Amino acid sequence: MLKPPAHASPLERIWHYAFIAICAGVFLFLIAPLIVIIPLSFNSLPYFTFTEEMLALERDAFSMRWYEDLWSREIWRQSMVNSLFIAVCSTVLATALGTVAALGLSRPHMPFRAFIMGLLISPMIVPLIITAAGIFFFYARIGLTGTYLGIILAHTALGTPFVVITVTATLIGFDHSMTRAAAMCGADPARVFFKIVMPLILPGVIAGALFAFVTSFDEVVVVLFVASVEQQTIPRQMWAGIREEISPTILAVATLLIVFSVAVMTTIEVLRRRSERLRGVTPA
Amino acid sequence: MTDAATTDAAPPANGPLTTADGRPLKSALARAERMRRVKAMLLVLPLLLFIGITFLSPIALMLFRSVDNPIVADNMPRTIAALEAWDDHGELPDEAAFAALTADLAEARRNRTIGRLATRLNYETGGLRSTVTRTGRRAQRLKAPFKEALIGLDGDWANPETWATIKRLGKRITGVNYLAAVDRRYDVDGNVVPQPEVRRIYIGNFIQTLWMSVIVTIACLALGFPVAYLLSILPLRYSNVLMILVLLPFWTSLLVRTTSWIVLLQTEGIINDILVWSGIISDDGRIQLIFNAEGTVIAMTHILLPFMILPLYSVMKTIPPIYMRAAASLGASRHYAFRRVYLPNTLPGIGAGCLLVFILAIGYYITPALVGGQDGMMISNFIAYHMQRSLNWGLAAALGAILLFGVLILYWVYSKLVGIERLKLG
């Protein structure tokens, strides 16, 4: 694919190589900003740029000091714990609510499907700043500002659309005669769900749960509006770090988060293939 | 189902069909259908209620806040009542209104609500904050006739416009926030007029927000189209590897990506370093790439690019390569075949990608706030500013409502053109 076809005219050849070059440039644009951060986080000096010593690959130019700094600071540890706690709670809630709703939405008898789907997806579409402002007014009225519960509920609402979408996608082409067959064989609805439906939609459920987790883990606008200092999360701490005292510690956090996103991406990809295999959809 | 049962339920020769238990088949079927519908609804109901309470009701509350105006009506009930009959034609209201105002301000000061009242009036007419707080401090000791006393205290009370402002803000439901959001205000006679030149910021910012979103969308399309095309024609084992380069940024935290653009773009940053090192610019001539609109557009293009590539790719993947070959065998040049055969087939993907990127771009907050500086402000930044700094929540809600309205229209277009069900992730 990298070579132009043998019969190509010179102009087509030039065009072909230009196309390859453009694509390479775009890939570089996509990935370079993430790659650049990683070596910089090992900088032994508090700079955000490569020092000459670093370019010469001298040993002293690199250090773990920003990671040590990260580890030694109470606020970052607390943010980590908060982020995980909030993300896990809202993921569990969002996955349960979203999966059940997706099962209902995928039934052939569902009335007003498009309209209800539109409502359920809306937290993903409405700009976060508007959601945050609305939730702030709402929580101020019912006294949920500055509470873990408030943030968990808000993040759950933001995460459910992803679960609904991914689970609905795995249910496309779902053969309903299988559940009927199981019921005829005497399985009660709970057994049908756990033995027949669940294994088939599991990849979608896990993918949705991961989306919900990442949404909550990465969310900062709602947290900025309704959280107090007690509920400091990693993104909010990064936000504060970038705005106030930008130090390479941020780069160390960023590197760890990139490693985390590689893990998430790999999981999703493995799940997608497994789902396709299970449902008998051959990859295109 | 015994014989007896079937004979019992057997229909009269010309009657409607019935089920085993003797009910007409039609109604029994309708009932079964209804039961299934109810069951499906019951599954969806918990989430629907949850979203209704934790998401839709806050949005409704915000929309209500944009027209709700309780502060003046609550704190100046006597004044509002006294001003009922007064219609302002360049004249001051009578002594009763002045007396009512004195009583209201004295009470507001006792209740410690005068600060909010003063701030609310100040949004409308600059300078009223100090007038109100100063008058409030002395109101207790003022003696009749209040007209002279108040005017002696502060010249603003001799201005009919001040009174017109109070009367206008005394209405509980008001459109002033929306007027302010489109750079308009009421003048003394209650007509809608443009804000003075220096205070006109929002229309300009709406235009800037739209403009930046359009540029980001076009940039994403220009960069995303070739890449999506390459991914769709490569054999799966290569395209899967290259897909990682698209998916990794997609999965990486927004703040990480924004941080890396700050690192790259700053004046002492890597891009400037490379330019200096390669001799394109001198060390003194480093380019300002950050804290302006350009930096915001670059960072936002990077962040939203995967949202363009993924829908484009999924559409391009379904276009059979045989179409292009057919066009070529009919004598079309590659260029012509691309323009007349391939491009029209990708339109659903282009539409989906552009709408998605535009919808996301128009409401962006984090990146413009961190990279944008003064020039790169978008409407979200003003909403956040009024929510957190100036505390003019009514105006923030009105700006939010206008933005929401725009996004919902785009969402509706998206659902008509693409279909919400086709919204795919990853």
XYZ file of C-alpha atoms in Angstrom:
710
model
C 0.000 0.000 0.000
C 2.931 2.282 0.532
C 3.974 2.013 -3.102
C 1.959 3.602 -5.885
C 0.613 1.153 -8.482
C 3.050 0.323 -11.266
C 0.932 1.941 -13.946
C 0.642 5.270 -12.121
C 1.570 8.419 -13.998
C 4.243 10.711 -12.509
C 1.556 13.091 -11.274
C -0.278 10.249 -9.583
C 2.996 9.144 -8.008
C 3.592 12.598 -6.546
C -0.001 12.702 -5.342
C 0.375 9.277 -3.750
C 3.541 10.181 -1.833
C 1.998 13.492 -0.784
C -0.959 11.561 0.599
C 1.326 9.258 2.588
C 3.254 12.263 3.887
C 0.050 14.031 4.952
C -1.150 10.946 6.808
C 2.208 10.542 8.535
C 2.033 14.186 9.564
C -1.443 13.758 11.033
C -0.408 10.653 12.957
C 2.557 12.577 14.307
C 0.232 15.422 15.317
C -2.009 12.941 17.126
C 0.612 11.049 19.046
C 3.617 13.363 19.493
C 2.062 15.530 22.216
C 1.521 12.439 24.346
C 4.936 10.934 23.699
C 6.791 14.167 24.410
C 5.422 14.348 27.940
C 6.926 11.031 29.005
C 10.681 11.799 28.832
C 10.074 15.303 30.136
C 8.577 13.881 33.312
C 11.992 12.357 34.091
C 13.724 15.710 33.782
C 16.005 16.351 36.729
C 15.568 20.100 36.397
C 12.273 21.954 36.837
C 11.941 22.777 33.129
C 9.257 21.879 30.637
C 11.657 21.523 27.782
C 14.490 19.205 26.831
C 17.781 20.351 28.320
C 20.983 19.851 26.335
C 22.060 17.191 28.814
C 18.855 15.298 28.181
C 19.396 15.397 24.439
C 22.921 14.060 25.005
C 21.334 11.257 27.054
C 23.475 12.017 30.105
C 22.560 10.021 33.143
C 22.307 12.962 35.547
C 19.823 14.745 33.344
C 17.170 12.189 34.195
C 15.696 11.519 37.608
C 12.636 10.231 39.381
C 12.343 13.331 41.541
C 8.914 14.401 40.227
C 7.519 10.957 40.884
C 8.952 11.038 44.396
C 7.512 14.492 44.844
C 4.144 13.183 43.673
C 4.279 10.293 46.082
C 5.330 12.374 49.054
C 2.555 14.926 48.742
C -0.520 14.226 50.784
C -2.807 16.222 48.465
C -2.019 14.048 45.446
C -2.510 10.843 47.395
C -5.819 12.120 48.726
C -6.892 13.156 45.202
C -6.035 9.707 43.925
C -8.146 8.041 46.598
C -11.035 10.453 45.984
C -10.895 10.016 42.210
C -10.937 6.243 42.501
C -13.702 6.207 45.084
C -15.955 8.546 43.109
C -15.237 6.809 39.803
C -15.867 3.302 41.159
C -19.140 4.266 42.862
C -20.513 6.133 39.863
C -19.381 3.358 37.499
C -21.260 0.701 39.457
C -24.407 2.844 39.547
C -24.176 3.888 35.907
C -23.524 0.346 34.705
C -26.465 -1.118 36.615
C -28.928 1.586 35.543
C -27.636 1.776 31.984
C -27.595 -1.972 31.337
C -31.159 -2.480 32.547
C -32.344 0.487 30.508
C -30.539 -0.783 27.403
C -32.265 -4.149 27.784
C -35.622 -2.367 27.857
C -34.736 -0.115 24.933
C -33.705 -3.090 22.798
C -37.001 -4.906 23.253
C -39.029 -4.787 20.062
C -42.077 -3.528 21.978
C -40.477 -0.434 23.437
C -42.726 2.591 22.868
C -41.265 6.067 22.073
C -37.866 4.478 21.635
C -36.166 7.306 19.733
C -37.464 9.991 22.071
C -36.462 8.144 25.248
C -33.087 7.267 23.765
C -32.616 10.972 23.010
C -33.366 11.871 26.629
C -31.066 9.189 28.013
C -28.175 10.231 25.762
C -28.596 13.943 26.481
C -26.068 14.124 29.369
C -23.410 13.273 26.793
C -24.525 15.982 24.365
C -25.274 18.936 26.636
C -22.063 20.940 27.152
C -20.501 20.136 30.503
C -20.461 23.740 31.587
C -24.264 23.891 31.319
C -24.668 20.608 33.185
C -22.309 21.865 35.863
C -24.164 25.171 36.222
C -27.542 23.413 36.417
C -26.310 20.894 38.958
C -24.787 23.687 41.002
C -28.152 25.503 41.225
C -29.906 22.230 41.996
C -27.464 21.077 44.666
C -27.358 24.497 46.297
C -31.105 24.167 46.752
C -31.107 20.618 48.163
C -27.828 20.866 50.073
C -25.688 18.432 48.101
C -22.823 20.794 47.288
C -19.506 19.703 48.717
C -20.619 16.103 49.294
C -19.302 12.868 47.819
C -22.881 11.757 47.136
C -23.515 14.840 45.015
C -20.480 14.264 42.810
C -21.152 10.542 42.513
C -24.733 11.159 41.379
C -23.633 13.794 38.862
C -20.917 11.528 37.463
C -23.374 8.643 37.269
C -25.690 10.779 35.128
C -22.748 11.684 32.872
C -21.643 8.051 32.565
C -24.952 6.325 31.815
C -25.219 7.385 28.128
C -22.023 5.472 27.366
C -23.337 2.309 29.018
C -26.674 2.636 27.205
C -24.921 3.084 23.856
C -22.412 0.244 24.218
C -24.906 -2.262 25.625
C -27.533 -1.365 23.009
C -24.863 -1.915 20.365
C -24.149 -5.458 21.607
C -27.891 -6.152 21.649
C -28.272 -5.301 17.956
C -29.029 -8.573 16.233
C -29.651 -10.249 19.580
C -31.686 -13.371 18.928
C -34.697 -13.129 21.252
C -35.687 -16.708 20.537
C -32.763 -17.743 22.760
C -34.349 -16.225 25.852
C -37.678 -17.784 24.900
C -35.996 -21.161 24.411
C -34.413 -20.874 27.857
C -37.757 -19.936 29.366
C -39.396 -22.916 27.690
C -36.723 -25.137 29.178
C -37.949 -23.927 32.539
C -35.484 -21.187 33.444
C -36.926 -18.324 35.484
C -36.267 -14.765 34.215
C -33.311 -14.219 36.569
C -31.665 -17.420 35.387
C -32.341 -16.495 31.760
C -30.686 -13.156 32.343
C -27.564 -14.464 34.045
C -27.100 -17.587 31.927
C -28.124 -16.406 28.458
C -28.259 -12.627 28.170
C -25.416 -11.587 30.432
C -22.624 -13.613 28.783
C -23.619 -12.177 25.408
C -23.823 -8.544 26.453
C -20.916 -8.715 28.893
C -18.385 -7.160 26.490
C -20.744 -4.221 25.961
C -21.347 -3.906 29.679
C -17.637 -3.879 30.471
C -16.898 -1.439 27.660
C -19.698 0.833 28.910
C -18.417 0.530 32.467
C -14.927 1.523 31.310
C -16.347 4.537 29.470
C -18.289 5.506 32.582
C -15.192 5.043 34.727
C -13.004 7.156 32.453
C -15.720 9.819 32.190
C -15.861 10.140 35.943
C -12.108 9.802 36.427
C -11.438 12.566 33.890
C -14.313 14.876 34.768
C -13.352 18.242 36.161
C -16.016 20.839 35.319
C -18.755 19.514 37.604
C -16.169 18.911 40.326
C -14.973 22.513 39.986
C -18.527 23.758 40.469
C -19.942 21.572 43.218
C -17.036 19.949 45.093
C -15.331 21.350 48.146
C -11.622 20.966 48.905
C -12.412 17.710 50.650
C -13.444 16.080 47.371
C -10.289 17.112 45.509
C -9.822 14.779 42.540
C -6.823 14.193 40.281
C -8.118 16.240 37.328
C -9.027 19.090 39.644
C -5.625 18.976 41.275
C -4.067 19.027 37.793
C -6.280 21.955 36.841
C -5.149 23.822 39.927
C -1.533 22.841 39.220
C -1.655 24.136 35.654
C -3.314 27.394 36.686
C -1.287 28.182 39.764
C 2.117 26.619 40.275
C 2.941 24.582 37.220
C 5.654 22.094 38.179
C 6.897 18.969 36.385
C 5.012 16.921 38.979
C 2.045 17.480 36.641
C 4.033 15.757 33.901
C 4.630 12.776 36.171
C 0.877 12.531 36.806
C 0.236 12.911 33.086
C 2.644 10.084 32.281
C 0.935 7.784 34.761
C -2.439 8.681 33.256
C -1.151 7.920 29.753
C -0.045 4.481 30.957
C -3.507 4.072 32.447
C -5.199 5.004 29.168
C -3.069 2.475 27.274
C -4.427 -0.172 29.645
C -8.024 0.994 29.136
C -7.614 1.083 25.369
C -6.155 -2.423 25.257
C -8.989 -3.794 27.384
C -11.628 -2.194 25.157
C -9.983 -3.547 22.016
C -9.771 -7.090 23.414
C -13.421 -6.887 24.455
C -14.536 -5.625 21.061
C -12.923 -8.565 19.301
C -14.313 -11.031 21.799
C -17.788 -9.581 21.350
C -17.560 -9.853 17.573
C -16.391 -13.445 17.826
C -19.138 -14.380 20.289
C -21.875 -12.829 18.224
C -20.500 -14.411 15.087
C -19.820 -11.062 13.472
C -16.702 -11.532 11.396
C -14.419 -8.520 11.448
C -14.660 -6.633 8.179
C -56.054 -27.654 27.599
C -58.615 -30.368 27.935
C -61.261 -31.185 25.424
C -63.917 -29.728 27.650
C -62.106 -26.415 27.813
C -61.754 -26.131 24.077
C -65.370 -26.970 23.458
C -66.420 -24.445 26.132
C -64.382 -21.753 24.462
C -65.345 -22.709 20.936
C -66.577 -19.600 19.159
C -69.980 -19.324 17.646
C -69.680 -20.118 13.972
C -69.674 -16.515 12.801
C -68.345 -14.838 15.976
C -64.839 -13.455 16.593
C -61.956 -15.804 17.355
C -61.367 -16.370 21.034
C -58.528 -17.727 23.125
C -58.695 -20.876 25.214
C -60.179 -19.006 28.163
C -62.891 -17.496 26.016
C -61.673 -13.964 25.528
C -61.669 -12.469 22.042
C -58.304 -13.089 20.429
C -57.927 -9.475 19.434
C -58.180 -8.109 22.942
C -56.012 -10.905 24.334
C -53.315 -10.069 21.821
C -53.611 -6.378 22.601
C -53.257 -7.212 26.268
C -50.146 -9.293 25.682
C -48.675 -6.491 23.604
C -49.467 -3.996 26.318
C -47.846 -6.208 28.941
C -44.694 -6.407 26.877
C -44.655 -2.664 26.397
C -45.126 -2.152 30.133
C -42.316 -4.590 30.861
C -39.966 -2.791 28.466
C -40.949 0.537 30.013
C -40.362 -0.817 33.515
C -36.800 -1.695 32.565
C -36.134 1.777 31.236
C -37.968 3.566 34.017
C -35.243 3.558 36.727
C -32.718 5.249 34.473
C -35.319 7.617 33.071
C -36.246 8.708 36.591
C -32.594 8.987 37.576
C -31.713 11.138 34.565
C -34.887 13.145 35.108
C -33.970 13.972 38.689
C -30.194 14.334 38.557
C -29.817 15.804 35.095
C -32.985 17.151 33.480
C -34.341 18.883 36.571
C -31.070 20.790 37.157
C -31.190 21.932 33.536
C -34.813 23.005 33.988
C -33.833 24.812 37.169
C -31.095 26.618 35.274
C -33.564 27.693 32.588
C -35.836 28.955 35.352
C -32.942 30.848 36.944
C -32.394 32.690 33.673
C -35.791 34.415 33.955
C -36.188 34.321 37.736
C -35.544 37.622 39.458
C -36.517 37.468 43.126
C -33.943 39.702 44.803
C -35.445 43.122 44.206
C -39.058 41.962 44.579
C -38.251 40.236 47.879
C -36.190 42.998 49.405
C -38.071 46.086 48.262
C -41.748 45.119 48.513
C -42.877 48.525 49.771
C -40.949 50.437 47.153
C -42.280 48.257 44.357
C -45.829 48.774 45.632
C -45.302 52.527 45.899
C -43.892 52.667 42.378
C -46.903 50.784 40.990
C -48.734 53.933 39.966
C -45.646 55.907 38.989
C -44.895 55.949 35.331
C -41.675 57.527 34.575
C -41.634 60.464 32.188
C -38.484 62.071 33.414
C -40.098 62.897 36.748
C -39.280 61.622 40.209
C -41.826 59.537 42.144
C -43.652 61.072 45.080
C -42.684 61.242 48.743
C -44.401 57.905 49.522
C -41.973 56.047 47.293
C -39.001 57.700 48.965
C -40.362 56.756 52.368
C -40.959 53.173 51.222
C -37.421 52.953 49.853
C -35.963 54.185 53.147
C -37.969 51.590 55.084
C -37.029 48.792 52.650
C -33.328 49.573 52.714
C -33.302 49.829 56.493
C -34.924 46.416 56.718
C -32.643 44.900 54.082
C -29.702 46.110 56.120
C -31.102 44.553 59.278
C -31.645 41.256 57.400
C -28.147 41.503 55.901
C -29.546 41.050 52.406
C -28.621 44.528 51.266
C -25.352 43.363 49.719
C -27.106 41.079 47.261
C -29.696 43.734 46.517
C -26.995 46.309 45.834
C -25.112 43.861 43.602
C -28.238 42.996 41.629
C -29.006 46.673 40.985
C -25.394 47.285 40.124
C -25.470 44.701 37.267
C -28.126 46.840 35.671
C -26.789 50.333 36.322
C -23.157 50.655 37.286
C -22.558 52.668 40.457
C -25.765 51.726 42.219
C -23.941 49.352 44.561
C -22.344 52.109 46.591
C -25.483 54.245 46.419
C -27.610 51.469 47.893
C -25.171 50.340 50.574
C -24.473 53.919 51.678
C -28.153 54.760 51.841
C -28.818 51.499 53.702
C -26.298 52.447 56.374
C -28.027 55.745 57.083
C -31.616 54.739 56.385
C -32.397 54.077 60.049
C -31.638 57.648 61.045
C -33.254 59.478 58.134
C -36.230 61.690 58.894
C -39.123 62.917 56.775
C -39.319 64.434 54.277
C -37.445 61.484 52.840
C -37.266 62.896 49.343
C -34.936 65.704 50.337
C -33.055 63.516 52.799
C -32.309 60.796 50.248
C -31.375 63.191 47.477
C -29.123 64.993 49.920
C -27.472 61.673 50.707
C -26.828 60.576 47.143
C -27.455 62.283 43.825
C -28.537 59.013 42.200
C -31.906 59.242 43.956
C -32.598 62.446 42.042
C -32.244 60.531 38.801
C -35.524 59.080 37.473
C -33.470 56.351 35.752
C -32.541 54.864 39.133
C -36.208 54.556 40.013
C -37.047 53.135 36.610
C -34.360 50.484 37.137
C -35.834 49.513 40.516
C -39.332 49.351 39.110
C -38.231 47.226 36.173
C -36.221 44.813 38.323
C -39.166 44.513 40.699
C -40.807 42.081 38.289
C -40.280 38.483 39.344
C -40.112 37.046 35.853
C -37.865 39.052 33.624
C -36.097 38.932 30.318
C -33.305 41.300 31.369
C -30.771 38.460 31.588
C -31.447 37.486 27.992
C -31.223 41.127 26.936
C -27.891 41.387 28.738
C -26.756 38.164 27.068
C -27.279 39.712 23.643
C -25.772 43.082 24.645
C -29.074 44.890 25.036
C -30.678 46.718 27.934
C -33.717 48.796 28.822
C -33.331 52.563 28.717
C -35.188 55.066 30.922
C -38.362 54.771 28.882
C -38.304 50.981 28.958
C -37.211 50.592 25.342
C -34.705 47.929 24.363
C -31.470 49.605 23.312
C -27.944 48.323 22.659
C -25.487 48.398 25.538
C -22.886 51.147 25.480
C -19.963 50.187 23.230
C -17.592 49.165 26.062
C -20.057 46.720 27.582
C -20.871 44.891 24.349
C -19.063 41.594 24.768
C -21.421 38.673 24.415
C -22.543 38.902 20.780
C -18.919 39.253 19.787
C -18.074 36.255 21.921
C -20.896 34.136 20.510
C -19.553 34.920 17.051
C -16.018 34.124 18.187
C -17.206 30.813 19.700
C -18.993 29.855 16.479
C -16.048 30.939 14.383
C -13.516 28.969 16.425
C -15.774 25.899 16.373
C -16.098 26.178 12.582
C -12.324 26.421 12.190
C -11.758 23.455 14.511
C -14.360 21.435 12.581
C -12.802 22.272 9.219
C -9.322 21.508 10.538
C -10.501 18.178 11.925
C -12.137 17.295 8.610
C -9.065 18.294 6.607
C -6.741 16.277 8.858
C -9.124 13.432 9.568
C -10.303 12.656 6.043
C -6.986 11.396 4.604
C -6.229 9.408 7.745
C -9.661 7.782 7.825
C -9.274 6.963 4.129
C -5.843 5.398 4.673
C -7.151 3.345 7.607
C -10.089 2.127 5.553
C -8.017 0.899 2.589
C -5.114 -0.660 4.506
C -5.262 -4.388 5.307
C -6.639 -4.975 8.778
C -3.359 -5.912 10.405
C -1.764 -2.559 9.482
C -4.842 -0.465 10.092
C -5.303 -1.978 13.556
C -1.826 -0.842 14.512
C -2.331 2.639 13.116
C -5.724 2.807 14.808
C -3.899 2.783 18.143
C -2.449 6.176 17.250
C -6.011 7.501 16.926
C -7.471 5.694 19.926
C -4.709 6.488 22.403
C -5.364 10.250 22.339
C -9.087 9.472 22.434
C -8.689 7.569 25.700
C -6.166 9.905 27.293
C -7.341 12.377 29.884
C -8.345 15.756 28.526
C -6.187 17.493 31.099
C -3.155 15.435 30.096
C -3.590 16.456 26.472
C -4.128 20.085 27.418
C -1.038 19.964 29.632
C 1.057 18.587 26.807
C -0.083 21.376 24.497
C 0.873 23.926 27.104
C 4.305 22.300 27.316
C 4.634 22.264 23.535
C 3.273 25.690 22.729
C 4.692 27.961 25.393
C 7.211 30.583 24.379
C 10.053 28.596 25.958
C 8.404 25.408 24.772
C 9.447 22.676 22.418
C 7.895 23.983 19.203
C 9.570 27.345 19.632
C 12.830 25.584 20.554
C 12.720 23.541 17.373
C 11.968 26.610 15.282
C 14.863 28.490 16.845
C 17.211 25.533 16.522
C 16.365 25.064 12.848
C 16.950 28.753 12.261
C 13.435 29.607 11.076
C 13.034 32.207 13.800
C 15.599 33.973 15.945
C 15.851 33.481 19.683
C 14.326 36.911 20.281
C 11.590 36.322 17.767
C 9.878 33.413 19.546
C 6.261 33.180 18.502
C 3.422 33.584 20.954
C 1.464 30.358 20.409
C -0.279 30.061 23.726
C -2.896 32.097 25.601
C -4.532 33.174 22.366
C -7.137 31.916 19.925
C -4.565 30.140 17.723
C -3.264 27.999 20.582
C -6.819 27.096 21.578
C -7.701 26.062 18.023
C -4.573 23.891 17.736
C -5.172 22.136 21.057
C -8.903 21.671 20.425
C -8.251 20.258 16.947
C -5.955 17.691 18.500
C -8.455 16.794 21.196
C -11.461 16.494 18.862
C -9.723 14.868 15.883
C -10.543 11.270 16.959
C -14.245 12.220 17.018
C -13.928 13.037 13.316
C -11.766 10.095 12.281
C -13.846 7.363 13.932
C -17.231 8.071 12.240
C -15.502 8.799 8.918
C -13.615 5.520 9.158
C -16.704 3.478 9.956
C -18.513 4.904 6.902
C -15.533 4.565 4.544
C -15.097 0.967 5.631
C -18.527 0.157 4.170
C -17.859 1.660 0.722
C -16.987 -1.269 -1.558
C -13.709 -0.648 -3.425
C -15.444 -2.084 -6.470
C -17.273 1.241 -6.966
C -14.036 3.066 -7.718
C -12.879 0.284 -10.028
C -16.188 0.373 -11.849
C -15.857 4.114 -12.323
C -12.294 3.685 -13.583
C -13.312 0.990 -16.046
C -15.996 3.313 -17.380
C -13.243 5.765 -18.182
C -13.281 8.098 -15.204
C -9.947 9.515 -14.090
C -9.024 8.800 -10.478
C -9.746 12.390 -9.592
C -13.137 12.329 -11.300
C -14.094 8.961 -9.798
C -13.110 10.199 -6.356
C -15.152 13.367 -6.687
C -18.255 11.827 -8.268
C -18.329 8.347 -6.724
C -16.282 8.103 -3.533
C -16.923 11.500 -1.945
C -20.751 11.360 -2.155
C -20.618 7.958 -0.470
C -18.653 9.371 2.461
C -21.139 12.203 3.072
C -22.929 10.443 5.979
C -19.573 10.087 7.738
C -18.603 13.682 6.998
C -21.955 14.876 8.330
C -21.725 12.773 11.476
C -18.123 13.709 12.199
C -18.577 17.429 11.555
C -21.724 17.665 13.658
C -20.146 15.734 16.509
C -16.979 17.824 16.502
C -18.924 21.075 16.182
C -21.307 20.181 19.024
C -18.373 19.289 21.269
C -16.330 22.326 20.248
C -19.050 24.903 20.789
C -19.432 24.038 24.464
C -15.768 23.515 25.273
C -14.563 24.888 28.544
C -11.391 23.307 29.940
C -9.039 23.839 27.009
C -9.980 27.466 26.244
C -9.783 28.229 29.966
C -6.247 26.865 30.245
C -4.796 27.662 26.816
C -7.072 30.458 25.619
C -5.952 33.493 27.604
C -7.905 36.653 26.813
C -8.336 36.215 23.042
C -9.253 32.565 23.096
C -12.248 32.929 25.413
C -15.347 31.020 24.432
C -18.884 31.432 25.686
C -18.382 28.656 28.244
C -15.654 30.702 29.874
C -18.062 33.600 30.351
C -20.637 31.257 31.857
C -18.021 29.959 34.298
C -16.898 33.525 35.028
C -20.409 34.654 35.912
C -21.038 31.500 37.934
C -17.870 31.697 39.997
C -16.471 35.213 39.969
C -19.076 37.892 39.300
C -21.828 35.675 40.788
C -24.318 37.038 38.255
C -26.079 33.688 38.090
C -29.038 34.996 36.121
C -26.806 36.119 33.285
C -24.796 32.875 33.434
C -28.049 30.925 33.173
C -29.239 33.036 30.229
C -25.937 32.555 28.365
C -26.134 28.848 29.162
C -29.721 28.659 27.903
C -28.767 30.257 24.575
C -25.831 27.854 24.195
C -28.044 24.921 25.175
C -30.637 25.937 22.618
C -27.994 26.017 19.879
C -26.606 22.625 20.872
C -30.071 21.066 21.022
C -30.832 22.260 17.494
C -27.597 20.659 16.296
C -28.426 17.507 18.269
C -31.827 17.397 16.579
C -30.202 17.801 13.160
C -27.776 15.024 14.096
C -30.601 12.696 15.119
C -32.434 13.420 11.844
C -29.392 13.046 9.600
C -27.450 10.335 11.367
C -29.789 8.855 13.962
C -28.984 8.723 17.650
C -28.912 4.942 17.535
C -25.973 5.134 15.169
C -23.896 7.060 17.649
C -20.968 4.727 18.160
C -18.031 4.825 20.476
C -14.508 3.568 20.025
